[in-house]
Amino acid sequence: MRGSLLLILVFCLSGTWAQGDREGADQGSQTSGLTRKDIWDELRALRDMVVEQRVEVRQTKAELQTQRDKVAALEKENAVMSSRLTAAENKVTAITAALEATKTEQQLLKNKVEEAERLITVQTTEVTSLVSRVTNSEKEVQELTKEVTSHKEELDVSKTELQLTKNKLDEIQKTIAASDMKLAFSAGLSNSGKIGPFNTETPLIYSRVFTNIGEAYNPTTGIFTAPIKGVYYFRFTAFNNKNGEWVAVNLYHNGQRILHNSELATGHTFIANGLILQLEQGSVVSMRLQQNCGLYDDSSTLNTFSGFLLYPL
């Protein structure tokens, strides 16, 4: 505004100068020179004021730009705060909805609790009635238990008597079966000729079976196994024809040597023996050749092993 006033003043002064030149040509040069000097001084002062105003305008523009920047920053902050406020309002809205839902659920839960309490009251009444019935039933059960115990004792006595009767019947049946059982065997040793001697005691397998009633003798192993408890008779013969060589055999019962017979051969030498044994069911009897002793056998059946059941026990 001050710059505009300065221009107007300059134009006015220029007009005054021109008019003065036309109308006051006759005035003195001293007065005209003083007036111009004052005017130029005023113009310089006005110019300095214009310069100062321009500086102030620049400062004002800088301050205005700073204020604009601050306003822009505040507007950004305001936008951010507005966004946060909107988010907070949304959260509040969601929390409010959740709270309303929770209130609804709590009301439903309260209704369920009330219904459950009502049912519990009804069930308590029913349980009380049932307990009363159970108490009466327990008394009846106790009475029935006493009767059952009495019957059980009588049944146990009957079972014991029945078991004793059954045992006696089993014994009678075993005795009858044993008395009817027939057991007898007789077998020759071999047709191979010379047998032994061996550096250890060796089982004798009488493979030439002549009689095996009851199948108690095994010609593969040379072992007789008692099928029933009883009294048995066993007999054997042994032969060796090598002069100066011992003939010796042993009879075993369940792995224990019961009988030993031996003789120094002097041409044709025989030995024979027999004995009676009481055997349990499953007991075994077999023959073995003494170590460093020999036998001889052929189709003449010079070596035999025989046995039979005398009577059961």
Short mmCIF file of C-alpha atoms in Angstrom, two decimals:
data_model
loop_
_atom_site.label_atom_id
_atom_site.label_comp_id
_atom_site.label_asym_id
_atom_site.label_seq_id
_atom_site.Cartn_x
_atom_site.Cartn_y
_atom_site.Cartn_z
CA MET A 1 0.00 0.00 0.00
CA ARG A 2 2.86 2.34 0.83
CA GLY A 3 4.43 1.64 -2.62
CA SER A 4 1.20 2.72 -4.31
CA LEU A 5 1.07 5.98 -2.32
CA LEU A 6 4.69 6.68 -3.29
CA LEU A 7 3.90 6.32 -7.01
CA ILE A 8 0.87 8.63 -6.68
CA LEU A 9 3.01 11.20 -4.90
CA VAL A 10 5.65 11.04 -7.64
CA PHE A 11 3.02 11.58 -10.34
CA CYS A 12 1.60 14.57 -8.43
CA LEU A 13 5.02 16.11 -7.97
CA SER A 14 5.81 15.67 -11.65
CA GLY A 15 2.58 17.56 -12.55
CA THR A 16 3.38 20.33 -10.08
CA TRP A 17 6.83 20.72 -11.58
CA ALA A 18 5.47 21.05 -15.08
CA GLN A 19 2.85 23.63 -14.06
CA GLY A 20 5.42 25.56 -12.06
CA ASP A 21 7.67 25.66 -15.05
CA ARG A 22 4.85 27.18 -17.16
CA GLU A 23 3.32 29.56 -14.61
CA GLY A 24 6.30 30.42 -12.45
CA ALA A 25 8.97 31.02 -14.97
CA ASP A 26 9.25 34.47 -13.58
CA GLN A 27 9.84 33.42 -9.97
CA GLY A 28 13.26 33.30 -8.54
CA SER A 29 15.58 30.34 -9.06
CA GLN A 30 16.38 30.22 -5.31
CA THR A 31 12.81 29.41 -4.22
CA SER A 32 12.35 26.80 -7.01
CA GLY A 33 15.65 25.05 -6.11
CA LEU A 34 14.73 24.80 -2.43
CA THR A 35 11.38 23.23 -3.19
CA ARG A 36 12.88 20.56 -5.42
CA LYS A 37 15.51 19.70 -2.87
CA ASP A 38 12.86 19.12 -0.26
CA ILE A 39 10.94 16.98 -2.64
CA TRP A 40 13.93 14.81 -3.45
CA ASP A 41 14.65 14.38 0.22
CA GLU A 42 11.08 13.31 0.70
CA LEU A 43 11.42 10.91 -2.22
CA ARG A 44 14.55 9.38 -0.73
CA ALA A 45 12.78 8.98 2.56
CA LEU A 46 9.86 7.40 0.76
CA ARG A 47 12.27 5.09 -1.14
CA ASP A 48 13.87 4.01 2.10
CA MET A 49 10.40 3.36 3.47
CA VAL A 50 9.56 1.33 0.40
CA VAL A 51 12.74 -0.75 0.87
CA GLU A 52 11.88 -1.31 4.49
CA GLN A 53 8.33 -2.23 3.51
CA ARG A 54 9.68 -4.71 0.96
CA VAL A 55 11.86 -6.33 3.64
CA GLU A 56 8.87 -6.44 5.96
CA VAL A 57 6.78 -7.96 3.16
CA ARG A 58 9.41 -10.66 2.56
CA GLN A 59 9.53 -11.43 6.29
CA THR A 60 5.75 -11.41 6.37
CA LYS A 61 5.65 -13.82 3.42
CA ALA A 62 8.21 -16.11 5.15
CA GLU A 63 6.18 -16.02 8.36
CA LEU A 64 3.03 -16.65 6.34
CA GLN A 65 4.65 -19.66 4.64
CA THR A 66 5.77 -20.95 8.04
CA GLN A 67 2.24 -20.54 9.33
CA ARG A 68 0.93 -22.31 6.23
CA ASP A 69 3.36 -25.19 6.84
CA LYS A 70 2.26 -25.37 10.45
CA VAL A 71 -1.36 -25.33 9.32
CA ALA A 72 -0.63 -28.16 6.84
CA ALA A 73 1.12 -30.16 9.58
CA LEU A 74 -1.79 -29.52 11.92
CA GLU A 75 -4.18 -30.59 9.19
CA LYS A 76 -2.20 -33.86 8.77
CA GLU A 77 -2.21 -34.40 12.53
CA ASN A 78 -5.89 -33.60 12.53
CA ALA A 79 -6.44 -36.21 9.77
CA VAL A 80 -4.43 -38.79 11.75
CA MET A 81 -6.32 -37.96 14.93
CA SER A 82 -9.56 -38.12 12.99
CA SER A 83 -8.59 -41.57 11.65
CA ARG A 84 -7.66 -42.72 15.16
CA LEU A 85 -10.88 -41.30 16.49
CA THR A 86 -12.82 -43.15 13.80
CA ALA A 87 -10.98 -46.41 14.66
CA ALA A 88 -11.65 -45.83 18.35
CA GLU A 89 -15.30 -45.18 17.60
CA ASN A 90 -15.41 -48.42 15.59
CA LYS A 91 -13.82 -50.31 18.51
CA VAL A 92 -16.26 -48.76 20.91
CA THR A 93 -19.09 -49.77 18.59
CA ALA A 94 -17.73 -53.36 18.40
CA ILE A 95 -17.22 -53.51 22.18
CA THR A 96 -20.73 -52.20 22.66
CA ALA A 97 -22.09 -54.89 20.33
CA ALA A 98 -20.02 -57.56 22.10
CA LEU A 99 -21.27 -56.28 25.44
CA GLU A 100 -24.84 -56.49 24.23
CA ALA A 101 -24.19 -60.04 22.98
CA THR A 102 -22.59 -60.91 26.33
CA LYS A 103 -25.61 -59.53 28.13
CA THR A 104 -27.83 -61.66 25.93
CA GLU A 105 -25.70 -64.75 26.59
CA GLN A 106 -25.71 -64.02 30.32
CA GLN A 107 -29.46 -63.77 30.25
CA LEU A 108 -29.71 -67.09 28.37
CA LEU A 109 -27.24 -68.64 30.82
CA LYS A 110 -29.24 -67.29 33.72
CA ASN A 111 -32.37 -68.83 32.23
CA LYS A 112 -30.54 -72.15 31.81
CA VAL A 113 -29.28 -72.00 35.40
CA GLU A 114 -32.79 -71.36 36.65
CA GLU A 115 -34.06 -74.28 34.57
CA ALA A 116 -31.22 -76.48 35.87
CA GLU A 117 -32.03 -75.51 39.45
CA ARG A 118 -35.64 -76.42 38.82
CA LEU A 119 -34.61 -79.77 37.35
CA ILE A 120 -32.23 -80.37 40.29
CA THR A 121 -35.07 -79.74 42.68
CA VAL A 122 -37.24 -82.23 40.81
CA GLN A 123 -34.40 -84.77 40.59
CA THR A 124 -33.62 -84.33 44.29
CA THR A 125 -37.16 -85.27 45.07
CA GLU A 126 -36.93 -88.27 42.77
CA VAL A 127 -33.56 -89.31 44.26
CA THR A 128 -34.99 -89.08 47.76
CA SER A 129 -37.81 -91.34 46.69
CA LEU A 130 -35.35 -93.67 44.96
CA VAL A 131 -33.11 -93.80 48.06
CA SER A 132 -36.11 -94.82 50.08
CA ARG A 133 -36.89 -97.55 47.59
CA VAL A 134 -33.23 -98.66 47.52
CA THR A 135 -33.19 -98.86 51.30
CA ASN A 136 -36.21 -101.11 51.23
CA SER A 137 -34.60 -103.13 48.41
CA GLU A 138 -31.37 -103.47 50.42
CA LYS A 139 -33.30 -104.99 53.26
CA GLU A 140 -34.90 -107.44 50.86
CA VAL A 141 -31.49 -108.16 49.31
CA GLN A 142 -29.99 -108.85 52.73
CA GLU A 143 -32.71 -111.33 53.45
CA LEU A 144 -32.22 -112.93 50.03
CA THR A 145 -28.45 -112.97 50.61
CA LYS A 146 -28.92 -114.91 53.81
CA GLU A 147 -31.08 -117.41 51.98
CA VAL A 148 -28.58 -117.64 49.10
CA THR A 149 -25.69 -118.11 51.56
CA SER A 150 -27.57 -120.93 53.23
CA HIS A 151 -28.29 -122.55 49.87
CA LYS A 152 -24.67 -122.02 48.80
CA GLU A 153 -23.39 -123.80 51.88
CA GLU A 154 -25.71 -126.69 51.16
CA LEU A 155 -24.54 -126.65 47.52
CA ASP A 156 -20.87 -126.67 48.58
CA VAL A 157 -21.52 -129.71 50.75
CA SER A 158 -23.29 -131.39 47.84
CA LYS A 159 -20.37 -130.50 45.51
CA THR A 160 -17.87 -131.97 47.97
CA GLU A 161 -19.89 -135.16 48.26
CA LEU A 162 -20.24 -135.28 44.48
CA GLN A 163 -16.48 -134.78 43.99
CA LEU A 164 -15.70 -137.56 46.46
CA THR A 165 -18.14 -139.80 44.65
CA LYS A 166 -16.59 -138.87 41.32
CA ASN A 167 -13.07 -139.57 42.61
CA LYS A 168 -14.16 -142.97 43.84
CA LEU A 169 -15.82 -143.64 40.51
CA ASP A 170 -12.65 -142.60 38.65
CA GLU A 171 -10.57 -144.92 40.81
CA ILE A 172 -13.00 -147.78 40.19
CA GLN A 173 -12.94 -147.07 36.46
CA LYS A 174 -9.11 -146.92 36.45
CA THR A 175 -8.97 -150.18 38.38
CA ILE A 176 -11.37 -151.80 35.95
CA ALA A 177 -9.46 -150.44 32.97
CA ALA A 178 -6.11 -151.50 34.45
CA SER A 179 -7.37 -154.94 35.27
CA ASP A 180 -8.45 -155.29 31.66
CA MET A 181 -5.16 -153.87 30.28
CA LYS A 182 -2.72 -156.41 28.84
CA LEU A 183 0.94 -155.37 28.49
CA ALA A 184 3.77 -157.62 27.23
CA PHE A 185 6.75 -157.29 24.90
CA SER A 186 9.74 -159.32 23.71
CA ALA A 187 12.45 -158.27 21.24
CA GLY A 188 15.81 -159.44 19.86
CA LEU A 189 18.85 -157.20 19.56
CA SER A 190 20.19 -157.43 15.99
CA ASN A 191 21.28 -159.55 13.02
CA SER A 192 24.48 -157.55 12.52
CA GLY A 193 26.87 -159.91 14.31
CA LYS A 194 29.55 -158.22 16.43
CA ILE A 195 28.43 -155.33 18.65
CA GLY A 196 31.00 -153.21 20.51
CA PRO A 197 33.10 -152.75 22.42
CA PHE A 198 32.61 -148.96 22.87
CA ASN A 199 34.61 -146.53 25.01
CA THR A 200 31.40 -145.30 26.69
CA GLU A 201 28.28 -146.98 28.03
CA THR A 202 25.90 -147.37 25.05
CA PRO A 203 22.08 -147.84 24.93
CA LEU A 204 20.96 -151.19 23.48
CA ILE A 205 18.12 -150.95 20.97
CA TYR A 206 16.32 -154.25 20.54
CA SER A 207 14.89 -153.65 17.08
CA ARG A 208 13.64 -157.18 16.27
CA VAL A 209 10.22 -157.07 17.93
CA PHE A 210 8.44 -160.40 18.44
CA THR A 211 5.67 -159.26 20.78
CA ASN A 212 4.51 -155.73 21.75
CA ILE A 213 1.02 -155.99 23.25
CA GLY A 214 -0.10 -152.53 24.41
CA GLU A 215 2.65 -150.80 22.35
CA ALA A 216 4.53 -149.79 25.52
CA TYR A 217 7.94 -150.75 24.07
CA ASN A 218 9.59 -148.43 21.50
CA PRO A 219 11.84 -150.39 19.07
CA THR A 220 13.37 -147.13 17.82
CA THR A 221 14.78 -146.08 21.21
CA GLY A 222 14.85 -149.43 23.03
CA ILE A 223 12.84 -147.87 25.93
CA PHE A 224 9.78 -149.38 27.69
CA THR A 225 7.37 -146.75 29.12
CA ALA A 226 4.82 -147.87 31.74
CA PRO A 227 1.33 -146.70 30.64
CA ILE A 228 -0.15 -147.38 34.11
CA LYS A 229 1.04 -147.77 37.67
CA GLY A 230 1.69 -151.43 38.45
CA VAL A 231 4.07 -154.30 39.11
CA TYR A 232 6.11 -155.45 36.10
CA TYR A 233 8.51 -158.31 35.32
CA PHE A 234 11.58 -157.78 33.08
CA ARG A 235 14.09 -160.32 31.71
CA PHE A 236 17.14 -160.18 29.42
CA THR A 237 19.77 -162.46 27.83
CA ALA A 238 23.26 -161.53 26.56
CA PHE A 239 25.85 -163.46 24.48
CA ASN A 240 29.45 -162.99 23.34
CA ASN A 241 31.64 -165.41 21.40
CA LYS A 242 34.97 -163.53 21.46
CA ASN A 243 37.36 -165.31 23.75
CA GLY A 244 38.91 -163.07 26.41
CA GLU A 245 36.38 -160.19 25.92
CA TRP A 246 33.94 -159.20 28.64
CA VAL A 247 30.20 -159.43 28.09
CA ALA A 248 28.39 -156.99 30.43
CA VAL A 249 24.93 -155.29 30.38
CA ASN A 250 23.05 -152.92 32.72
CA LEU A 251 19.28 -152.49 33.32
CA TYR A 252 18.15 -148.91 34.02
CA HIS A 253 14.97 -147.59 35.68
CA ASN A 254 14.34 -143.84 35.13
CA GLY A 255 18.04 -143.20 34.52
CA GLN A 256 19.19 -145.20 37.55
CA ARG A 257 21.11 -148.49 37.13
CA ILE A 258 19.15 -151.25 38.87
CA LEU A 259 21.00 -154.38 37.70
CA HIS A 260 24.47 -155.23 36.35
CA ASN A 261 25.58 -158.61 34.94
CA SER A 262 28.99 -159.39 33.42
CA GLU A 263 31.10 -162.40 32.40
CA LEU A 264 34.47 -162.93 30.73
CA ALA A 265 33.83 -164.71 27.45
CA THR A 266 35.53 -168.07 26.97
CA GLY A 267 34.14 -169.14 23.66
CA HIS A 268 30.31 -169.13 23.67
CA THR A 269 29.32 -167.26 26.84
CA PHE A 270 25.71 -166.49 27.93
CA ILE A 271 24.38 -164.40 30.78
CA ALA A 272 20.68 -163.92 31.69
CA ASN A 273 18.70 -162.38 34.52
CA GLY A 274 15.28 -160.98 35.43
CA LEU A 275 13.61 -158.89 38.14
CA ILE A 276 10.26 -157.45 39.24
CA LEU A 277 9.81 -153.64 39.43
CA GLN A 278 7.02 -151.44 40.77
CA LEU A 279 6.57 -148.65 38.22
CA GLU A 280 4.61 -145.40 38.30
CA GLN A 281 2.72 -144.28 35.23
CA GLY A 282 5.31 -142.86 32.81
CA SER A 283 8.30 -144.69 34.32
CA VAL A 284 10.88 -146.00 31.79
CA VAL A 285 13.06 -149.12 31.68
CA SER A 286 15.95 -149.78 29.24
CA MET A 287 19.17 -151.80 28.70
CA ARG A 288 22.74 -150.51 28.13
CA LEU A 289 26.06 -152.13 27.09
CA GLN A 290 28.88 -151.61 29.59
CA GLN A 291 31.84 -149.66 28.21
CA ASN A 292 34.75 -151.69 26.77
CA CYS A 293 32.53 -154.78 26.58
CA GLY A 294 31.09 -156.59 23.54
CA LEU A 295 28.13 -158.67 22.34
CA TYR A 296 27.36 -160.88 19.39
CA ASP A 297 23.96 -161.50 17.82
CA ASP A 298 22.53 -162.93 14.62
CA SER A 299 19.33 -164.57 13.39
CA SER A 300 19.54 -167.04 16.26
CA THR A 301 18.34 -164.25 18.64
CA LEU A 302 21.08 -164.62 21.23
CA ASN A 303 20.36 -161.25 22.96
CA THR A 304 16.78 -160.51 24.13
CA PHE A 305 14.84 -157.99 26.24
CA SER A 306 11.35 -158.89 27.48
CA GLY A 307 8.77 -157.70 30.00
CA PHE A 308 5.10 -157.74 30.97
CA LEU A 309 2.58 -156.37 33.50
CA LEU A 310 1.91 -158.65 36.47
CA TYR A 311 -0.94 -156.56 37.91
CA PRO A 312 -1.94 -152.87 38.18
CA LEU A 313 -1.86 -150.80 41.38
#
